Amino acid sequence: MSPFFAEDGTFYFLDSTSPHPQTLYRSSDGGEHWETILRPQSWYDHAAIHQFAIAPIRSPQGLILYARAALWYTGGRTHALLRSVDSGDTWTIDQMCDESLAYCRNWVGFYLTNQTNVWFVPRRQTNINFEADIQRWDNSPWFPQVDTVWNETGALGLSISPDYASDRLLYASLYPTSPTLQTALIRSSDGGSTWQDGSTEGLCPGWAADMRFSPAFAEDRTVFALQRGAIFKSVDAGATWRHVYPPGGTACQIPGPAVGANDLQLSPRYVSDGTAYVISYNYELQEGHSSCFH
C-alpha cells in the first residue's frame, strides 16, 4: 500500500504464482483495476523478484520503489537492485552485485527510510553463508557506502520510524537473542550507532516484536507492537506500552493466549478513523479470524 494512500489510492501486488511468476502489479484506483509494471523475465529469462519496498518519501515524478531481483546464470547467481521514481512506470538498475560480495548475501529484506538514499539491510546466518548482522546503506551516486551497525547476532526484521530523518528511531528483532543485552528486541535512537534493550515499560521483556507506526507518528508518537500473539500500544514513541489485544486477554505468557494475533495493519486513514485491523488465530478451535479495533 502506498504510504500516501489517502491521496493516491495506490496498491501494489507481487504475484509469485504460475503462469506469471514474480510479476509486480499496480492499482491506482484502490484495487478496482490492475496493470503489470515489472516482470524481470521480460528482459532476462532466469530472473525473479525477491523483495519489494516502497519508500516513505516521493520524488517529483511519483512514488519511489525498489525491487531486488535475482538473476541465475551458468556460473551462479547475481543480484540487481531496481529502482523506479515514477510509481513504477519506468525502472533502472540501481546496483549490481554478485555472490562473491559479502554485503549482497543473506538479506532478510531491505527497509527504506524517509532520509534520501538511506536504508537498512538485516542479514541472518544460513547453512551456506554465515554473515549475520544489520547494515546501513547510503546509496551514493557512484557506489553504496555500507556500514555494519550491529554484528552480535542476525536479525529477523526491522521496524523503522516513518520520521527517521528527524528521530533516527528503529527497532530490530534478533535471532538468536543478544547475549550482551539479553533480549531479542533492540532499539536505537541514533540510526543504529548505539543500541539498547527495546523492551521498555509494558512490553514483554526479552521477546522480539513487530512494530506498526502511525502514519502521523511525527506528531502523535503512536506505535503498536505485535508480540507473541498480543498487541501493545504506545503514545510516547515506545517509552511506555499498554496491552490492547486480545481484549480482556493476558500477555507475556507461555504458552500464549488462546486467541493470538498473527498480523496487524493500521488503516491508511488511521489518523482520522483510529482503526487497526488484526488477523488472529484461535488455537483452541483451530480457526483463523480477521477483525478490527479502535
Short mmCIF file of C-alpha atoms in Angstrom, two decimals:
data_model
loop_
_atom_site.label_atom_id
_atom_site.label_comp_id
_atom_site.label_asym_id
_atom_site.label_seq_id
_atom_site.Cartn_x
_atom_site.Cartn_y
_atom_site.Cartn_z
CA MET A 1 0.00 0.00 0.00
CA SER A 2 1.25 3.47 -0.85
CA PRO A 3 2.36 5.47 2.20
CA PHE A 4 0.23 8.23 0.68
CA PHE A 5 -2.81 6.03 0.02
CA ALA A 6 -5.28 8.63 1.25
CA GLU A 7 -4.12 10.86 -1.61
CA ASP A 8 -3.28 8.45 -4.45
CA GLY A 9 -5.31 5.26 -3.72
CA THR A 10 -2.39 3.13 -4.96
CA PHE A 11 -1.82 -0.56 -4.19
CA TYR A 12 0.95 -2.90 -5.32
CA PHE A 13 0.72 -6.68 -5.57
CA LEU A 14 3.61 -9.10 -6.07
CA ASP A 15 2.36 -12.30 -7.70
CA SER A 16 4.58 -15.36 -7.26
CA THR A 17 2.18 -17.88 -8.82
CA SER A 18 2.10 -19.52 -12.23
CA PRO A 19 1.85 -18.71 -15.14
CA HIS A 20 3.44 -15.32 -14.44
CA PRO A 21 5.80 -15.83 -11.51
CA GLN A 22 7.29 -12.83 -9.78
CA THR A 23 5.22 -10.19 -11.52
CA LEU A 24 4.58 -6.82 -9.89
CA TYR A 25 1.17 -5.21 -10.42
CA ARG A 26 -0.18 -1.75 -9.58
CA SER A 27 -3.65 -0.41 -8.96
CA SER A 28 -4.21 3.34 -8.92
CA ASP A 29 -7.91 3.20 -8.04
CA GLY A 30 -7.98 1.40 -4.71
CA GLY A 31 -7.79 -2.12 -6.18
CA GLU A 32 -10.53 -1.92 -8.83
CA HIS A 33 -8.16 -2.34 -11.79
CA TRP A 34 -4.59 -3.66 -12.07
CA GLU A 35 -1.72 -3.31 -14.53
CA THR A 36 1.64 -5.06 -14.87
CA ILE A 37 4.54 -2.72 -14.12
CA LEU A 38 7.51 -5.08 -13.66
CA ARG A 39 8.26 -8.55 -14.98
CA PRO A 40 12.04 -9.14 -14.93
CA GLN A 41 11.69 -12.27 -17.05
CA SER A 42 10.86 -9.99 -19.97
CA TRP A 43 14.46 -8.74 -20.03
CA TYR A 44 16.24 -11.77 -18.54
CA ASP A 45 14.77 -15.30 -18.72
CA HIS A 46 16.11 -16.57 -15.41
CA ALA A 47 15.14 -13.73 -13.11
CA ALA A 48 12.80 -13.34 -10.16
CA ILE A 49 11.80 -10.54 -7.80
CA HIS A 50 12.83 -11.48 -4.27
CA GLN A 51 11.88 -8.32 -2.38
CA PHE A 52 9.88 -5.16 -2.97
CA ALA A 53 9.65 -1.95 -0.94
CA ILE A 54 8.06 1.49 -1.21
CA ALA A 55 9.99 4.49 0.09
CA PRO A 56 8.14 6.69 2.61
CA ILE A 57 9.09 9.73 0.51
CA ARG A 58 8.20 10.79 -3.03
CA SER A 59 10.04 12.22 -6.00
CA PRO A 60 8.56 14.95 -8.23
CA GLN A 61 7.54 12.13 -10.61
CA GLY A 62 5.75 9.94 -8.05
CA LEU A 63 6.40 7.13 -5.59
CA ILE A 64 9.94 5.76 -5.20
CA LEU A 65 10.02 1.96 -5.47
CA TYR A 66 12.77 -0.61 -5.07
CA ALA A 67 12.80 -4.26 -6.13
CA ARG A 68 15.59 -6.73 -5.52
CA ALA A 69 15.88 -9.27 -8.35
CA ALA A 70 17.92 -12.47 -8.51
CA LEU A 71 19.40 -13.49 -11.87
CA TRP A 72 20.62 -17.05 -12.41
CA TYR A 73 23.26 -17.93 -14.99
CA THR A 74 25.50 -20.90 -15.74
CA GLY A 75 28.21 -19.85 -13.31
CA GLY A 76 25.97 -18.93 -10.39
CA ARG A 77 23.71 -16.08 -9.34
CA THR A 78 23.86 -12.30 -9.22
CA HIS A 79 21.52 -9.67 -7.80
CA ALA A 80 20.17 -6.44 -9.22
CA LEU A 81 18.59 -3.65 -7.21
CA LEU A 82 15.96 -1.99 -9.39
CA ARG A 83 14.52 1.46 -8.76
CA SER A 84 11.60 3.48 -10.04
CA VAL A 85 10.99 7.14 -9.22
CA ASP A 86 7.68 7.42 -11.10
CA SER A 87 5.47 4.93 -9.21
CA GLY A 88 6.62 2.02 -11.39
CA ASP A 89 6.17 3.40 -14.91
CA THR A 90 9.90 3.05 -15.65
CA TRP A 91 12.74 1.18 -13.92
CA THR A 92 16.51 1.45 -13.81
CA ILE A 93 19.15 -0.93 -12.44
CA ASP A 94 20.47 0.93 -9.42
CA GLN A 95 23.18 -1.58 -8.42
CA MET A 96 24.54 -4.96 -9.44
CA CYS A 97 26.46 -7.31 -7.18
CA ASP A 98 27.33 -10.99 -7.31
CA GLU A 99 27.51 -13.62 -4.59
CA SER A 100 31.24 -13.06 -4.06
CA LEU A 101 30.46 -9.73 -2.40
CA ALA A 102 29.52 -10.37 1.21
CA TYR A 103 27.12 -7.45 1.57
CA CYS A 104 24.81 -8.97 -1.06
CA ARG A 105 24.20 -12.24 0.77
CA ASN A 106 21.64 -13.43 3.30
CA TRP A 107 19.32 -10.41 3.05
CA VAL A 108 16.20 -10.82 5.18
CA GLY A 109 14.84 -7.72 3.46
CA PHE A 110 15.62 -4.09 2.88
CA TYR A 111 13.99 -1.33 4.87
CA LEU A 112 13.74 2.17 3.44
CA THR A 113 13.74 5.38 5.44
CA ASN A 114 12.45 8.87 4.73
CA GLN A 115 16.04 10.08 4.52
CA THR A 116 17.01 10.16 0.86
CA ASN A 117 19.06 7.13 -0.24
CA VAL A 118 19.43 5.62 3.24
CA TRP A 119 18.13 2.15 4.03
CA PHE A 120 18.91 -0.83 6.28
CA VAL A 121 19.59 -4.46 5.46
CA PRO A 122 19.34 -7.17 8.15
CA ARG A 123 21.06 -10.48 7.40
CA ARG A 124 20.87 -13.81 9.18
CA GLN A 125 23.11 -16.84 9.20
CA THR A 126 22.27 -19.74 6.88
CA ASN A 127 23.74 -23.19 6.39
CA ILE A 128 25.78 -21.87 3.47
CA ASN A 129 26.57 -18.26 4.34
CA PHE A 130 27.49 -17.19 7.83
CA GLU A 131 27.28 -13.39 7.74
CA ALA A 132 24.69 -12.23 10.29
CA ASP A 133 24.35 -8.53 11.05
CA ILE A 134 22.47 -5.30 10.37
CA GLN A 135 23.84 -2.93 7.75
CA ARG A 136 23.08 0.71 6.99
CA TRP A 137 23.40 1.63 3.32
CA ASP A 138 23.97 5.11 1.97
CA ASN A 139 23.32 4.84 -1.74
CA SER A 140 25.66 7.47 -3.15
CA PRO A 141 25.51 8.22 -6.90
CA TRP A 142 28.63 6.11 -7.52
CA PHE A 143 28.73 3.22 -5.09
CA PRO A 144 26.94 2.42 -1.84
CA GLN A 145 28.59 3.08 1.49
CA VAL A 146 27.82 0.07 3.68
CA ASP A 147 28.23 0.42 7.45
CA THR A 148 27.66 -2.54 9.79
CA VAL A 149 25.69 -1.19 12.74
CA TRP A 150 25.06 -4.50 14.55
CA ASN A 151 27.04 -7.73 14.26
CA GLU A 152 26.49 -9.62 17.50
CA THR A 153 23.63 -11.70 16.04
CA GLY A 154 21.48 -11.87 12.96
CA ALA A 155 18.12 -10.14 12.65
CA LEU A 156 14.67 -11.36 11.62
CA GLY A 157 13.47 -7.90 10.66
CA LEU A 158 13.43 -4.17 11.36
CA SER A 159 10.79 -1.58 12.21
CA ILE A 160 11.75 1.96 11.24
CA SER A 161 10.11 5.21 12.28
CA PRO A 162 8.37 6.99 9.39
CA ASP A 163 10.04 10.13 10.80
CA TYR A 164 13.51 8.54 10.71
CA ALA A 165 15.18 11.59 9.13
CA SER A 166 14.37 13.51 12.31
CA ASP A 167 14.32 10.95 15.13
CA ARG A 168 16.69 8.19 13.79
CA LEU A 169 14.48 5.64 15.58
CA LEU A 170 14.45 1.96 14.67
CA TYR A 171 13.78 -1.41 16.28
CA ALA A 172 15.33 -4.76 15.37
CA SER A 173 14.06 -8.24 16.20
CA LEU A 174 17.05 -10.51 16.64
CA TYR A 175 17.75 -14.18 16.18
CA PRO A 176 19.29 -15.50 18.28
CA THR A 177 18.87 -13.38 21.41
CA SER A 178 21.61 -10.85 22.07
CA PRO A 179 23.97 -12.31 24.70
CA THR A 180 25.07 -8.80 25.69
CA LEU A 181 21.67 -7.12 26.08
CA GLN A 182 19.81 -10.35 26.98
CA THR A 183 16.91 -9.57 24.66
CA ALA A 184 15.59 -10.36 21.19
CA LEU A 185 14.30 -6.80 20.72
CA ILE A 186 16.72 -3.88 20.47
CA ARG A 187 16.12 -0.19 19.86
CA SER A 188 18.29 2.61 18.52
CA SER A 189 17.55 6.35 18.53
CA ASP A 190 20.68 7.34 16.61
CA GLY A 191 20.32 5.43 13.34
CA GLY A 192 21.99 2.26 14.60
CA SER A 193 25.15 3.77 16.05
CA THR A 194 24.16 2.55 19.54
CA TRP A 195 21.54 0.04 20.72
CA GLN A 196 19.56 -0.57 23.89
CA ASP A 197 17.05 -3.15 25.11
CA GLY A 198 13.83 -2.34 23.23
CA SER A 199 11.51 -3.96 25.78
CA THR A 200 10.61 -0.76 27.55
CA GLU A 201 7.94 -0.46 30.26
CA GLY A 202 4.86 -2.54 29.48
CA LEU A 203 6.28 -4.84 26.78
CA CYS A 204 7.07 -8.49 27.34
CA PRO A 205 10.71 -8.47 28.46
CA GLY A 206 13.22 -10.05 26.13
CA TRP A 207 10.83 -11.06 23.34
CA ALA A 208 11.03 -9.98 19.70
CA ALA A 209 8.30 -7.67 18.38
CA ASP A 210 7.00 -6.27 15.11
CA MET A 211 6.08 -2.58 15.16
CA ARG A 212 3.37 -0.67 13.28
CA PHE A 213 3.83 3.11 13.33
CA SER A 214 1.00 5.59 13.00
CA PRO A 215 1.06 7.42 9.63
CA ALA A 216 1.27 10.63 11.72
CA PHE A 217 3.95 9.29 14.07
CA ALA A 218 5.93 12.53 13.85
CA GLU A 219 3.01 14.29 15.53
CA ASP A 220 1.11 11.69 17.59
CA ARG A 221 4.08 9.44 18.57
CA THR A 222 1.75 6.43 18.37
CA VAL A 223 3.14 2.97 17.64
CA PHE A 224 1.82 -0.57 18.08
CA ALA A 225 3.87 -3.68 18.91
CA LEU A 226 2.87 -7.23 17.94
CA GLN A 227 4.49 -9.63 20.39
CA ARG A 228 3.72 -13.37 20.56
CA GLY A 229 0.04 -13.02 19.76
CA ALA A 230 -0.54 -9.91 21.88
CA ILE A 231 -0.75 -6.30 20.72
CA PHE A 232 0.51 -3.33 22.72
CA LYS A 233 0.09 0.40 22.09
CA SER A 234 2.37 3.31 22.93
CA VAL A 235 1.57 7.02 22.60
CA ASP A 236 5.01 8.23 23.69
CA ALA A 237 7.18 6.79 20.90
CA GLY A 238 7.79 3.50 22.69
CA ALA A 239 8.74 4.71 26.16
CA THR A 240 5.70 3.00 27.76
CA TRP A 241 3.12 0.49 26.49
CA ARG A 242 -0.32 -0.86 27.37
CA HIS A 243 -1.91 -4.15 26.30
CA VAL A 244 -4.83 -3.65 23.85
CA TYR A 245 -5.44 -7.06 22.19
CA PRO A 246 -6.85 -9.65 22.65
CA PRO A 247 -9.48 -7.75 24.64
CA GLY A 248 -9.58 -8.92 28.22
CA GLY A 249 -6.79 -11.37 27.47
CA THR A 250 -3.42 -11.89 29.02
CA ALA A 251 0.01 -11.18 27.65
CA CYS A 252 3.60 -12.24 28.26
CA GLN A 253 2.68 -15.85 29.00
CA ILE A 254 3.97 -19.10 27.54
CA PRO A 255 2.01 -20.70 26.02
CA GLY A 256 0.36 -17.62 24.56
CA PRO A 257 -3.32 -16.62 24.66
CA ALA A 258 -5.95 -18.96 23.18
CA VAL A 259 -6.72 -16.28 20.57
CA GLY A 260 -3.49 -14.80 19.29
CA ALA A 261 -2.83 -12.02 16.77
CA ASN A 262 -0.78 -13.12 13.76
CA ASP A 263 -0.66 -9.81 11.90
CA LEU A 264 -1.63 -6.19 12.44
CA GLN A 265 -2.15 -3.37 9.97
CA LEU A 266 -3.29 0.19 10.56
CA SER A 267 -5.94 1.82 8.43
CA PRO A 268 -4.44 4.18 5.83
CA ARG A 269 -6.76 6.75 7.40
CA TYR A 270 -5.75 5.82 10.94
CA VAL A 271 -5.19 9.46 11.89
CA SER A 272 -8.89 10.20 11.33
CA ASP A 273 -10.61 6.86 11.99
CA GLY A 274 -8.29 5.28 14.58
CA THR A 275 -8.87 1.80 13.14
CA ALA A 276 -6.47 -1.15 13.31
CA TYR A 277 -7.01 -4.48 11.55
CA VAL A 278 -5.83 -7.75 13.05
CA ILE A 279 -5.61 -11.30 11.72
CA SER A 280 -5.88 -13.71 14.63
CA TYR A 281 -5.98 -17.46 15.22
CA ASN A 282 -7.99 -19.36 17.79
CA TYR A 283 -5.71 -22.18 18.88
CA GLU A 284 -8.49 -24.00 20.75
CA LEU A 285 -10.90 -24.04 17.80
CA GLN A 286 -8.08 -24.06 15.19
CA GLU A 287 -9.78 -21.26 13.26
CA GLY A 288 -8.49 -18.03 11.81
CA HIS A 289 -10.31 -14.70 12.06
CA SER A 290 -9.96 -11.12 10.95
CA SER A 291 -11.30 -8.18 12.91
CA CYS A 292 -10.73 -4.53 13.65
CA PHE A 293 -10.50 -2.46 16.80
CA HIS A 294 -10.19 1.21 17.70
#
